């Protein structure tokens, strides 16, 4: 993004824009290679103190199948892989209110596995377009929420009853649930707001396509705009909006993708093409955690999903190099 374009964007949208800072390294980077599989993607912190992540490339030497997998990494970096289906591709993962991990896949199922690695029966979602990919997943005190883009809807699976509720929502990709029960989601060039008692009650336009979404402890909603090299911060007002939106430029060609909010109020996000992660404060100041990696480097990592571990450190998946990484801040 040129300086002129940045000035025009800030002036035209009346937003506070703060350029990204390329500072000295933050913390100590540790990387752990997957034992047998490849292509880790989305990550989630669990109550067992470990981090779980989806794996999209695996091969079983005994069955000669390519099963869908999730993997568990301990704070010390020990990784265990688990098959969750014969042929499906796992997309996102979240721990539900029942303590079970729920995994969305490309076959229209929510796969289930316990933190000890016991595989449970899957939950088929169904729909007019059946067997198509489910996207992001999130959880609240009673339910699993999931994006069902091919059926143009958001789904809610109530864990105790096994019942589904669906809400029309176009092009939904990722979602997060706020403390007050509001579901916020990315849908093409907008942030959507869903009241479980009503349905979608507002949309807020973005400058680019929204990708990942996270909610900070103070209730602000944060979104990565992957192709616009922007991080958006939405400050909710009254239910139904309008809401205050600010967009902050990352480094040029950073392609921000995954995003996670830390308990201290900072928000961390992956920069897919720069091969690193960055931190943004509530004031919009962005600091890269390490120097970017040369795009032409064949060993360049491409960070995808990110979460905050029980240790307070960011954990993220590096798809191209088949590793999961953590930035040890203390």
mmCIF file of C-alpha atoms in Angstrom, residues 23-314:
data_model
loop_
_atom_site.group_PDB
_atom_site.id
_atom_site.type_symbol
_atom_site.label_atom_id
_atom_site.label_comp_id
_atom_site.label_asym_id
_atom_site.label_seq_id
_atom_site.Cartn_x
_atom_site.Cartn_y
_atom_site.Cartn_z
ATOM 1 C CA UNK A 23 10.716 -3.973 15.448
ATOM 2 C CA UNK A 24 13.195 -6.255 17.113
ATOM 3 C CA UNK A 25 12.075 -9.824 17.758
ATOM 4 C CA UNK A 26 9.471 -10.389 20.449
ATOM 5 C CA UNK A 27 9.982 -13.463 22.590
ATOM 6 C CA UNK A 28 11.617 -16.702 21.487
ATOM 7 C CA UNK A 29 10.304 -18.709 18.543
ATOM 8 C CA UNK A 30 10.052 -22.493 18.936
ATOM 9 C CA UNK A 31 8.953 -24.799 16.112
ATOM 10 C CA UNK A 32 7.922 -28.461 16.251
ATOM 11 C CA UNK A 33 7.632 -30.719 13.204
ATOM 12 C CA UNK A 34 4.688 -33.079 12.733
ATOM 13 C CA UNK A 35 5.848 -36.698 13.237
ATOM 14 C CA UNK A 36 4.290 -38.237 10.102
ATOM 15 C CA UNK A 37 1.666 -35.956 8.559
ATOM 16 C CA UNK A 38 1.723 -32.649 6.711
ATOM 17 C CA UNK A 39 -0.177 -29.396 6.253
ATOM 18 C CA UNK A 40 -1.353 -28.202 9.684
ATOM 19 C CA UNK A 41 -4.028 -25.503 9.488
ATOM 20 C CA UNK A 42 -6.292 -24.262 12.292
ATOM 21 C CA UNK A 43 -5.475 -24.334 15.998
ATOM 22 C CA UNK A 44 -7.329 -24.131 19.313
ATOM 23 C CA UNK A 45 -6.390 -24.122 22.974
ATOM 24 C CA UNK A 46 -8.018 -26.785 25.161
ATOM 25 C CA UNK A 47 -8.705 -27.329 28.853
ATOM 26 C CA UNK A 48 -6.054 -30.054 29.051
ATOM 27 C CA UNK A 49 -3.417 -27.322 28.735
ATOM 28 C CA UNK A 50 -2.476 -28.470 25.243
ATOM 29 C CA UNK A 51 -3.017 -26.960 21.806
ATOM 30 C CA UNK A 52 -4.944 -28.895 19.168
ATOM 31 C CA UNK A 53 -4.748 -28.345 15.435
ATOM 32 C CA UNK A 54 -6.256 -29.692 12.254
ATOM 33 C CA UNK A 55 -4.050 -31.575 9.788
ATOM 34 C CA UNK A 56 -4.976 -31.637 6.116
ATOM 35 C CA UNK A 57 -2.269 -33.933 4.811
ATOM 36 C CA UNK A 58 -1.794 -37.415 6.269
ATOM 37 C CA UNK A 59 -0.999 -40.945 5.117
ATOM 38 C CA UNK A 60 -1.639 -44.218 6.943
ATOM 39 C CA UNK A 61 1.051 -46.746 5.963
ATOM 40 C CA UNK A 62 -1.063 -49.682 7.189
ATOM 41 C CA UNK A 63 -4.287 -48.856 5.336
ATOM 42 C CA UNK A 64 -2.764 -46.781 2.514
ATOM 43 C CA UNK A 65 -5.475 -44.214 3.143
ATOM 44 C CA UNK A 66 -5.158 -40.469 3.587
ATOM 45 C CA UNK A 67 -7.194 -39.934 6.754
ATOM 46 C CA UNK A 68 -8.262 -36.613 8.133
ATOM 47 C CA UNK A 69 -6.384 -35.867 11.304
ATOM 48 C CA UNK A 70 -6.090 -33.605 14.279
ATOM 49 C CA UNK A 71 -2.976 -33.365 16.388
ATOM 50 C CA UNK A 72 -2.210 -32.431 19.968
ATOM 51 C CA UNK A 73 0.907 -30.542 21.011
ATOM 52 C CA UNK A 74 1.951 -30.178 24.639
ATOM 53 C CA UNK A 75 3.581 -27.019 26.020
ATOM 54 C CA UNK A 76 6.918 -28.868 25.717
ATOM 55 C CA UNK A 77 6.336 -29.561 22.030
ATOM 56 C CA UNK A 78 5.388 -33.255 22.098
ATOM 57 C CA UNK A 79 2.992 -33.968 19.219
ATOM 58 C CA UNK A 80 0.479 -36.811 18.930
ATOM 59 C CA UNK A 81 -1.597 -37.327 15.783
ATOM 60 C CA UNK A 82 -5.118 -38.794 15.684
ATOM 61 C CA UNK A 83 -7.150 -40.048 12.708
ATOM 62 C CA UNK A 84 -10.711 -38.686 12.845
ATOM 63 C CA UNK A 85 -12.055 -39.889 9.488
ATOM 64 C CA UNK A 86 -10.997 -42.016 6.524
ATOM 65 C CA UNK A 87 -11.021 -39.432 3.757
ATOM 66 C CA UNK A 88 -12.372 -36.091 5.013
ATOM 67 C CA UNK A 89 -10.372 -32.882 5.211
ATOM 68 C CA UNK A 90 -10.540 -31.223 8.660
ATOM 69 C CA UNK A 91 -10.985 -27.456 8.600
ATOM 70 C CA UNK A 92 -11.376 -25.848 12.033
ATOM 71 C CA UNK A 93 -11.396 -27.032 15.650
ATOM 72 C CA UNK A 94 -12.854 -25.789 18.936
ATOM 73 C CA UNK A 95 -13.475 -27.255 22.368
ATOM 74 C CA UNK A 96 -17.154 -27.466 23.235
ATOM 75 C CA UNK A 97 -18.933 -26.855 26.545
ATOM 76 C CA UNK A 98 -18.866 -30.619 27.161
ATOM 77 C CA UNK A 99 -15.063 -30.641 26.996
ATOM 78 C CA UNK A 100 -15.086 -32.483 23.661
ATOM 79 C CA UNK A 101 -13.206 -31.136 20.652
ATOM 80 C CA UNK A 102 -15.391 -30.438 17.616
ATOM 81 C CA UNK A 103 -13.837 -30.379 14.152
ATOM 82 C CA UNK A 104 -15.537 -29.027 11.042
ATOM 83 C CA UNK A 105 -14.706 -30.858 7.832
ATOM 84 C CA UNK A 106 -15.233 -30.694 4.069
ATOM 85 C CA UNK A 107 -17.877 -33.417 4.167
ATOM 86 C CA UNK A 108 -20.572 -31.619 6.146
ATOM 87 C CA UNK A 109 -19.767 -33.200 9.517
ATOM 88 C CA UNK A 110 -18.707 -32.083 12.954
ATOM 89 C CA UNK A 111 -16.129 -34.651 14.012
ATOM 90 C CA UNK A 112 -15.670 -35.256 17.742
ATOM 91 C CA UNK A 113 -12.670 -36.343 19.797
ATOM 92 C CA UNK A 114 -11.895 -36.185 23.506
ATOM 93 C CA UNK A 115 -8.795 -34.513 24.909
ATOM 94 C CA UNK A 116 -7.459 -38.011 25.691
ATOM 95 C CA UNK A 117 -7.714 -38.907 22.001
ATOM 96 C CA UNK A 118 -10.852 -41.065 22.029
ATOM 97 C CA UNK A 119 -12.725 -40.723 18.755
ATOM 98 C CA UNK A 120 -16.494 -40.297 19.153
ATOM 99 C CA UNK A 121 -19.286 -40.515 16.611
ATOM 100 C CA UNK A 122 -19.494 -37.597 14.199
ATOM 101 C CA UNK A 123 -22.440 -35.219 13.903
ATOM 102 C CA UNK A 124 -23.765 -34.872 10.321
ATOM 103 C CA UNK A 125 -25.111 -31.393 9.649
ATOM 104 C CA UNK A 126 -27.123 -31.990 6.478
ATOM 105 C CA UNK A 127 -28.778 -29.283 4.396
ATOM 106 C CA UNK A 128 -29.984 -28.528 0.878
ATOM 107 C CA UNK A 129 -26.388 -28.750 -0.249
ATOM 108 C CA UNK A 130 -25.168 -31.761 1.693
ATOM 109 C CA UNK A 131 -21.594 -32.900 2.036
ATOM 110 C CA UNK A 132 -20.007 -29.514 1.391
ATOM 111 C CA UNK A 133 -17.327 -27.910 3.533
ATOM 112 C CA UNK A 134 -18.094 -26.411 6.904
ATOM 113 C CA UNK A 135 -15.920 -23.433 7.815
ATOM 114 C CA UNK A 136 -15.019 -21.767 11.087
ATOM 115 C CA UNK A 137 -16.309 -23.068 14.413
ATOM 116 C CA UNK A 138 -16.818 -21.402 17.786
ATOM 117 C CA UNK A 139 -18.344 -22.387 21.118
ATOM 118 C CA UNK A 140 -20.329 -20.834 23.937
ATOM 119 C CA UNK A 141 -21.614 -22.248 27.226
ATOM 120 C CA UNK A 142 -24.198 -24.510 25.546
ATOM 121 C CA UNK A 143 -23.489 -24.824 21.836
ATOM 122 C CA UNK A 144 -21.168 -25.214 18.896
ATOM 123 C CA UNK A 145 -21.534 -22.547 16.222
ATOM 124 C CA UNK A 146 -20.303 -23.192 12.694
ATOM 125 C CA UNK A 147 -20.114 -21.570 9.285
ATOM 126 C CA UNK A 148 -21.969 -23.395 6.507
ATOM 127 C CA UNK A 149 -21.170 -21.224 3.480
ATOM 128 C CA UNK A 150 -22.483 -23.542 0.749
ATOM 129 C CA UNK A 151 -25.900 -23.482 2.405
ATOM 130 C CA UNK A 152 -25.624 -19.703 3.055
ATOM 131 C CA UNK A 153 -26.181 -20.057 6.768
ATOM 132 C CA UNK A 154 -24.741 -20.191 10.252
ATOM 133 C CA UNK A 155 -25.489 -23.303 12.267
ATOM 134 C CA UNK A 156 -25.909 -23.832 15.983
ATOM 135 C CA UNK A 157 -25.591 -27.295 17.511
ATOM 136 C CA UNK A 158 -26.906 -27.452 21.082
ATOM 137 C CA UNK A 159 -24.712 -30.032 22.776
ATOM 138 C CA UNK A 160 -27.136 -31.181 25.502
ATOM 139 C CA UNK A 161 -30.091 -31.831 23.185
ATOM 140 C CA UNK A 162 -28.375 -32.550 19.878
ATOM 141 C CA UNK A 163 -30.649 -30.025 18.158
ATOM 142 C CA UNK A 164 -29.695 -27.775 15.261
ATOM 143 C CA UNK A 165 -30.779 -24.193 14.659
ATOM 144 C CA UNK A 166 -29.898 -22.385 11.440
ATOM 145 C CA UNK A 167 -29.687 -18.693 10.584
ATOM 146 C CA UNK A 168 -29.483 -17.344 7.006
ATOM 147 C CA UNK A 169 -26.141 -15.635 6.380
ATOM 148 C CA UNK A 170 -24.442 -15.167 3.014
ATOM 149 C CA UNK A 171 -20.795 -16.067 2.322
ATOM 150 C CA UNK A 172 -20.000 -16.703 5.978
ATOM 151 C CA UNK A 173 -16.422 -17.830 6.573
ATOM 152 C CA UNK A 174 -15.405 -17.547 10.229
ATOM 153 C CA UNK A 175 -17.212 -16.669 13.451
ATOM 154 C CA UNK A 176 -16.740 -15.904 17.138
ATOM 155 C CA UNK A 177 -19.114 -15.662 20.091
ATOM 156 C CA UNK A 178 -19.016 -12.667 22.448
ATOM 157 C CA UNK A 179 -19.587 -12.827 26.195
ATOM 158 C CA UNK A 180 -23.130 -11.484 25.761
ATOM 159 C CA UNK A 181 -24.015 -14.288 23.337
ATOM 160 C CA UNK A 182 -23.771 -12.220 20.157
ATOM 161 C CA UNK A 183 -22.245 -14.125 17.245
ATOM 162 C CA UNK A 184 -19.929 -12.053 15.051
ATOM 163 C CA UNK A 185 -18.866 -13.384 11.667
ATOM 164 C CA UNK A 186 -16.977 -12.553 8.507
ATOM 165 C CA UNK A 187 -18.967 -12.634 5.298
ATOM 166 C CA UNK A 188 -17.249 -11.447 2.130
ATOM 167 C CA UNK A 189 -16.607 -7.694 2.544
ATOM 168 C CA UNK A 190 -18.363 -7.265 5.867
ATOM 169 C CA UNK A 191 -18.599 -8.112 9.534
ATOM 170 C CA UNK A 192 -21.949 -9.577 10.487
ATOM 171 C CA UNK A 193 -23.726 -9.465 13.845
ATOM 172 C CA UNK A 194 -26.135 -12.244 14.785
ATOM 173 C CA UNK A 195 -28.522 -12.195 17.744
ATOM 174 C CA UNK A 196 -29.439 -15.841 18.518
ATOM 175 C CA UNK A 197 -32.975 -14.721 19.356
ATOM 176 C CA UNK A 198 -33.469 -12.799 16.112
ATOM 177 C CA UNK A 199 -30.901 -13.732 13.482
ATOM 178 C CA UNK A 200 -28.589 -11.357 11.617
ATOM 179 C CA UNK A 201 -29.258 -7.840 12.910
ATOM 180 C CA UNK A 202 -26.465 -5.813 11.301
ATOM 181 C CA UNK A 203 -23.607 -5.870 8.819
ATOM 182 C CA UNK A 204 -20.641 -3.499 8.767
ATOM 183 C CA UNK A 205 -18.807 -2.981 5.481
ATOM 184 C CA UNK A 206 -15.084 -3.694 5.198
ATOM 185 C CA UNK A 207 -12.553 -2.447 2.658
ATOM 186 C CA UNK A 208 -11.595 -6.013 1.751
ATOM 187 C CA UNK A 209 -12.610 -9.630 2.262
ATOM 188 C CA UNK A 210 -12.831 -10.582 5.915
ATOM 189 C CA UNK A 211 -11.057 -13.793 6.909
ATOM 190 C CA UNK A 212 -10.346 -14.628 10.562
ATOM 191 C CA UNK A 213 -12.257 -13.102 13.474
ATOM 192 C CA UNK A 214 -11.633 -12.820 17.215
ATOM 193 C CA UNK A 215 -13.123 -10.982 20.167
ATOM 194 C CA UNK A 216 -10.902 -9.227 22.712
ATOM 195 C CA UNK A 217 -11.697 -9.242 26.453
ATOM 196 C CA UNK A 218 -13.091 -5.690 26.219
ATOM 197 C CA UNK A 219 -15.627 -6.795 23.594
ATOM 198 C CA UNK A 220 -13.971 -5.282 20.521
ATOM 199 C CA UNK A 221 -14.206 -7.445 17.419
ATOM 200 C CA UNK A 222 -11.061 -7.953 15.313
ATOM 201 C CA UNK A 223 -10.928 -9.200 11.730
ATOM 202 C CA UNK A 224 -8.151 -9.922 9.242
ATOM 203 C CA UNK A 225 -8.654 -8.599 5.701
ATOM 204 C CA UNK A 226 -6.343 -10.936 3.857
ATOM 205 C CA UNK A 227 -6.204 -9.347 0.396
ATOM 206 C CA UNK A 228 -6.368 -5.740 1.584
ATOM 207 C CA UNK A 229 -3.512 -6.083 4.115
ATOM 208 C CA UNK A 230 -5.701 -4.627 6.847
ATOM 209 C CA UNK A 231 -6.737 -5.462 10.390
ATOM 210 C CA UNK A 232 -10.216 -4.225 11.282
ATOM 211 C CA UNK A 233 -11.393 -3.297 14.763
ATOM 212 C CA UNK A 234 -15.133 -3.047 15.343
ATOM 213 C CA UNK A 235 -16.303 -1.436 18.569
ATOM 214 C CA UNK A 236 -19.892 -2.539 19.251
ATOM 215 C CA UNK A 237 -22.481 0.076 20.136
ATOM 216 C CA UNK A 238 -26.134 -0.791 20.715
ATOM 217 C CA UNK A 239 -27.318 -4.150 19.372
ATOM 218 C CA UNK A 240 -27.963 -3.820 15.663
ATOM 219 C CA UNK A 241 -25.473 -0.992 15.248
ATOM 220 C CA UNK A 242 -24.264 1.072 13.596
ATOM 221 C CA UNK A 243 -20.894 0.157 15.055
ATOM 222 C CA UNK A 244 -17.608 2.032 15.006
ATOM 223 C CA UNK A 245 -15.060 0.544 12.599
ATOM 224 C CA UNK A 246 -11.361 1.279 12.260
ATOM 225 C CA UNK A 247 -8.937 -0.412 9.843
ATOM 226 C CA UNK A 248 -5.189 -0.591 10.358
ATOM 227 C CA UNK A 249 -2.679 -1.383 7.592
ATOM 228 C CA UNK A 250 -0.252 -4.251 8.029
ATOM 229 C CA UNK A 251 3.014 -4.474 6.130
ATOM 230 C CA UNK A 252 2.564 -4.559 2.358
ATOM 231 C CA UNK A 253 1.696 -8.044 1.057
ATOM 232 C CA UNK A 254 1.490 -9.443 4.581
ATOM 233 C CA UNK A 255 -1.796 -11.271 3.809
ATOM 234 C CA UNK A 256 -3.086 -11.413 7.409
ATOM 235 C CA UNK A 257 -5.079 -14.585 7.940
ATOM 236 C CA UNK A 258 -5.594 -16.179 11.366
ATOM 237 C CA UNK A 259 -6.282 -14.025 14.424
ATOM 238 C CA UNK A 260 -6.562 -14.586 18.180
ATOM 239 C CA UNK A 261 -7.159 -12.309 21.161
ATOM 240 C CA UNK A 262 -4.993 -12.620 24.254
ATOM 241 C CA UNK A 263 -6.169 -12.062 27.848
ATOM 242 C CA UNK A 264 -3.965 -8.949 28.146
ATOM 243 C CA UNK A 265 -5.955 -7.173 25.409
ATOM 244 C CA UNK A 266 -3.404 -7.623 22.645
ATOM 245 C CA UNK A 267 -4.444 -9.362 19.444
ATOM 246 C CA UNK A 268 -2.126 -11.655 17.482
ATOM 247 C CA UNK A 269 -2.434 -12.552 13.815
ATOM 248 C CA UNK A 270 -0.580 -14.596 11.220
ATOM 249 C CA UNK A 271 0.999 -12.927 8.184
ATOM 250 C CA UNK A 272 0.805 -15.672 5.630
ATOM 251 C CA UNK A 273 3.161 -14.442 2.913
ATOM 252 C CA UNK A 274 5.619 -12.752 5.294
ATOM 253 C CA UNK A 275 6.076 -16.027 7.165
ATOM 254 C CA UNK A 276 5.644 -14.550 10.633
ATOM 255 C CA UNK A 277 3.089 -13.333 13.139
ATOM 256 C CA UNK A 278 2.379 -9.863 14.468
ATOM 257 C CA UNK A 279 0.755 -8.209 17.451
ATOM 258 C CA UNK A 280 -1.737 -5.341 17.379
ATOM 259 C CA UNK A 281 -2.703 -3.358 20.453
ATOM 260 C CA UNK A 282 -6.074 -1.799 21.187
ATOM 261 C CA UNK A 283 -4.591 1.476 19.916
ATOM 262 C CA UNK A 284 -3.955 -0.092 16.504
ATOM 263 C CA UNK A 285 -0.159 -0.182 16.754
ATOM 264 C CA UNK A 286 1.182 -3.270 14.966
ATOM 265 C CA UNK A 287 4.499 -4.897 15.820
ATOM 266 C CA UNK A 288 5.885 -7.863 13.914
ATOM 267 C CA UNK A 289 7.196 -10.616 16.146
ATOM 268 C CA UNK A 290 10.167 -11.361 13.898
ATOM 269 C CA UNK A 291 11.678 -10.383 10.577
ATOM 270 C CA UNK A 292 9.750 -11.472 7.475
ATOM 271 C CA UNK A 293 10.894 -14.477 5.472
ATOM 272 C CA UNK A 294 11.930 -14.120 1.837
ATOM 273 C CA UNK A 295 8.979 -15.216 -0.283
ATOM 274 C CA UNK A 296 11.286 -17.041 -2.707
ATOM 275 C CA UNK A 297 12.690 -19.220 0.089
ATOM 276 C CA UNK A 298 11.434 -22.789 -0.579
ATOM 277 C CA UNK A 299 11.484 -23.397 3.185
ATOM 278 C CA UNK A 300 9.339 -20.335 3.871
ATOM 279 C CA UNK A 301 6.672 -21.016 6.476
ATOM 280 C CA UNK A 302 3.161 -19.801 5.724
ATOM 281 C CA UNK A 303 1.420 -19.260 9.055
ATOM 282 C CA UNK A 304 -2.292 -20.051 8.949
ATOM 283 C CA UNK A 305 -4.337 -20.524 12.144
ATOM 284 C CA UNK A 306 -3.373 -19.073 15.518
ATOM 285 C CA UNK A 307 -4.538 -19.353 19.130
ATOM 286 C CA UNK A 308 -3.409 -18.289 22.587
ATOM 287 C CA UNK A 309 -2.259 -21.255 24.606
ATOM 288 C CA UNK A 310 -2.856 -21.928 28.281
ATOM 289 C CA UNK A 311 0.686 -20.641 28.821
ATOM 290 C CA UNK A 312 -0.355 -17.239 27.447
ATOM 291 C CA UNK A 313 1.810 -17.605 24.357
ATOM 292 C CA UNK A 314 0.648 -17.505 20.715
#
